[in-house]
Amino acid sequence: MVVNMDIDWILFGIMVVNMDIDWIHYLKGMLKPLVALTVVLMAVALLYVQKLGLGKEMVYSITRAFLQLSVIGFVLQFVFKQKNGWWIFGAYLFMVSVASYTAGQRAKHVPNGKYIAGASILTGTSVTMFLLLVLNLFPFTPRYIIPILGMMIVNSMTGTGVTMRRLRDDVRIQKDLVETALALGATPRQATVQQVKRSLILALSPRLDNAKTMGLISLPGAMAGLIMGGASPLEAIQLQLVVMNLLMGAATVSCIMASYLCWPTFFTKAYQLEPKVFSKE
């Protein structure tokens, strides 16, 4: 029993030492990001000179990013060492929840926008992740899956937010056309089909443009990170192509899902436009 207690204390001591080493490495590594704040200070000064009133918000945003990334860095370092797949599932649900709230805020006039965004993001990313696992593109470990999930969720969040907001705004602007179509016997789906198409095109067009110019104008994040980490450009390209396909698929499914869930909330049970949805700009 005494021997076991000694072993426990030794393991505890090793853990404490490792934590101290992590903190030392982290603090040393933070010197470059702190020096890079010089660029932000320049930007804040320019905003102040132009009297745009965004200086405080920029400082707040950068400070918040520093804190959030610092915390998530230690969390991911712990999670990556775990071999239990439930950690991936927990991280996935957390990221989807935050993304749903953010996308819902962008489309705040859409009824149940946060829930629609959540269902859409969850559908798009889970379907894509299922195909990723079936095709065995990456090992099912936190180190590989969580970063890829994060990229897919961000892309789906942005596209979903744009789809919902644009669809609501288009229906509001073309309210008379929609009501005329309803009066002539069209179903709500038929009356808004053009608005749905337009919102999807606007949401997905930036992703198509990025794919067209990838490698010509900028090096994507995953590729740049691998090259800076020492990987060969050819290996980085191969991984980036896989990631690009996953992001495109997840965003497309999420945006289409959002449009299908969004437009029914614009109508009453009597197939009339819901006044509460379109009373505010």
XYZ file of N, CA and C in Angstrom, residues 1 4 9 22 28 75 77 83 103 112 128-129 136 143 160-161 163 184 200 204 207 212 222 230 237 253 256 275:
84
model
N 0.841 -1.206 0.000
C 0.000 0.000 0.000
C 0.870 1.248 0.000
N 2.315 1.766 -3.440
C 1.347 2.344 -4.360
C 1.186 3.843 -4.139
N 2.300 9.471 -5.880
C 2.933 10.771 -5.688
C 3.969 11.051 -6.774
N 5.050 22.932 -19.933
C 4.102 23.450 -20.918
C 3.939 24.956 -20.777
N 7.300 31.386 -23.556
C 8.374 31.720 -24.489
C 7.819 31.893 -25.907
N -6.559 23.173 -23.648
C -7.626 22.166 -23.695
C -7.338 21.135 -24.782
N -4.471 20.408 -26.092
C -3.295 19.618 -25.748
C -3.670 18.446 -24.850
N -7.475 8.952 -25.877
C -7.754 7.989 -26.937
C -9.237 7.640 -27.020
N -24.416 32.006 -36.038
C -25.181 32.093 -37.283
C -26.585 32.615 -37.020
N -36.640 31.206 -34.801
C -35.875 30.010 -34.417
C -34.582 29.872 -35.210
N -20.809 14.880 -43.881
C -19.460 14.929 -44.443
C -18.486 14.116 -43.610
N -18.607 14.213 -42.285
C -17.715 13.457 -41.413
C -17.952 11.957 -41.562
N -12.118 6.489 -45.032
C -10.859 6.327 -44.284
C -9.800 7.342 -44.736
N -6.538 14.468 -32.701
C -5.540 15.310 -33.363
C -5.904 15.599 -34.815
N -24.456 29.219 -43.697
C -25.807 29.127 -43.140
C -26.336 30.497 -42.732
N -25.488 31.288 -42.078
C -25.899 32.627 -41.677
C -26.274 33.494 -42.863
N -27.203 32.439 -45.874
C -28.402 31.888 -46.518
C -29.671 32.359 -45.818
N -52.396 33.700 -56.543
C -52.689 32.973 -57.790
C -52.671 31.459 -57.589
N -28.947 30.848 -51.896
C -27.956 29.769 -51.951
C -26.777 30.149 -52.847
N -22.924 30.382 -51.470
C -21.927 29.425 -51.932
C -20.922 30.027 -52.914
N -17.233 30.541 -51.766
C -16.483 29.301 -51.642
C -16.030 28.791 -53.008
N -11.554 28.447 -57.067
C -11.009 28.791 -58.385
C -9.648 29.467 -58.284
N -4.555 25.310 -44.162
C -3.990 23.996 -43.868
C -2.686 23.772 -44.615
N 7.184 22.238 -41.905
C 8.272 21.416 -42.429
C 7.863 20.400 -43.469
N -0.184 20.084 -50.498
C -1.224 20.219 -51.517
C -2.210 19.061 -51.434
N -24.251 21.236 -48.097
C -25.353 20.536 -47.419
C -25.982 21.436 -46.359
N -28.146 24.338 -48.024
C -29.398 23.831 -48.584
C -30.363 23.442 -47.465
N -46.460 38.432 -40.566
C -46.151 39.857 -40.382
C -44.982 40.104 -39.428
